[in-house]
Amino acid sequence: MAKTVGLNCELSYNTGTFATPTWSAIGNARDVTLSLEAGEADASTRGSDGWRETIQALKDGSIEFELAADSSDAAFTAIKTAFFDGTSIDVVALDGPQATAGSQGLRMIAAVSAFSRSEPLEDTVTVSVTLKPTPNDDTTPVWYTSS
């Protein structure tokens, strides 16, 4: 993979249906972090020759980012609404523009688990957002490639 600057990545949310998504870039986002981890289960046995053996258990994922606090921005409003209404939002965090075939990243139906406002004295007001997978009828989180 070629080296990529974070500025060229894209975080988007779906304004269409799951089957026929209409991706809208969250242009107000900055410092996006896609975290993927898996739990571990001990699979050690007497036949492990004295070595602890581990297998992957439940996966955990989140997308964390800062969002400019702009109530006129559609993405800000969609994320704020999802937080306060307890509804989910379909998002994708890609390593390039959605419009560029081959851009890859995590797509998930997410709950907004954090929406914390920061008001620094000498900087713009931002909201720290955390998105995590939530139960839904469409899919579990998937590695997505734009076409």
PDB file of N, CA and C in Angstrom, residues 32-33 40 43 47 79 100 109 120 127 143:
ATOM      1  N   VAL A  32      -9.131  11.165  12.946  1.00  0.00           N
ATOM      2  CA  VAL A  32      -9.928   9.928  12.996  1.00  0.00           C
ATOM      3  C   VAL A  32      -9.023   8.756  13.369  1.00  0.00           C
ATOM      4  N   THR A  33      -9.522   7.908  14.272  1.00  0.00           N
ATOM      5  CA  THR A  33      -8.807   6.697  14.660  1.00  0.00           C
ATOM      6  C   THR A  33      -9.750   5.514  14.507  1.00  0.00           C
ATOM      7  N   GLU A  40      -8.924 -12.625  23.478  1.00  0.00           N
ATOM      8  CA  GLU A  40      -8.135 -13.844  23.380  1.00  0.00           C
ATOM      9  C   GLU A  40      -8.757 -14.926  24.243  1.00  0.00           C
ATOM     10  N   ALA A  43      -6.210 -21.499  24.558  1.00  0.00           N
ATOM     11  CA  ALA A  43      -6.417 -22.800  23.913  1.00  0.00           C
ATOM     12  C   ALA A  43      -5.317 -23.789  24.300  1.00  0.00           C
ATOM     13  N   GLY A  47      -0.870 -30.968  25.360  1.00  0.00           N
ATOM     14  CA  GLY A  47      -0.129 -31.214  24.132  1.00  0.00           C
ATOM     15  C   GLY A  47       0.526 -29.962  23.559  1.00  0.00           C
ATOM     16  N   ILE A  79     -25.087  12.939  13.520  1.00  0.00           N
ATOM     17  CA  ILE A  79     -24.401  12.242  14.608  1.00  0.00           C
ATOM     18  C   ILE A  79     -24.987  12.653  15.956  1.00  0.00           C
ATOM     19  N   THR A 100     -13.090   6.825  -5.122  1.00  0.00           N
ATOM     20  CA  THR A 100     -11.929   6.167  -5.712  1.00  0.00           C
ATOM     21  C   THR A 100     -12.040   4.663  -5.513  1.00  0.00           C
ATOM     22  N   ILE A 109     -22.697  -0.521  11.170  1.00  0.00           N
ATOM     23  CA  ILE A 109     -23.845   0.163  11.737  1.00  0.00           C
ATOM     24  C   ILE A 109     -23.438   0.446  13.174  1.00  0.00           C
ATOM     25  N   PRO A 120     -11.895  24.765  24.215  1.00  0.00           N
ATOM     26  CA  PRO A 120     -10.599  25.335  24.584  1.00  0.00           C
ATOM     27  C   PRO A 120     -10.587  26.850  24.400  1.00  0.00           C
ATOM     28  N   VAL A 127     -16.357  18.423  19.149  1.00  0.00           N
ATOM     29  CA  VAL A 127     -17.033  17.333  19.841  1.00  0.00           C
ATOM     30  C   VAL A 127     -16.213  16.072  19.597  1.00  0.00           C
ATOM     31  N   TRP A 143     -15.103  -5.403   6.347  1.00  0.00           N
ATOM     32  CA  TRP A 143     -14.054  -4.655   5.664  1.00  0.00           C
ATOM     33  C   TRP A 143     -14.603  -4.348   4.288  1.00  0.00           C
TER      34      TRP A 143
END
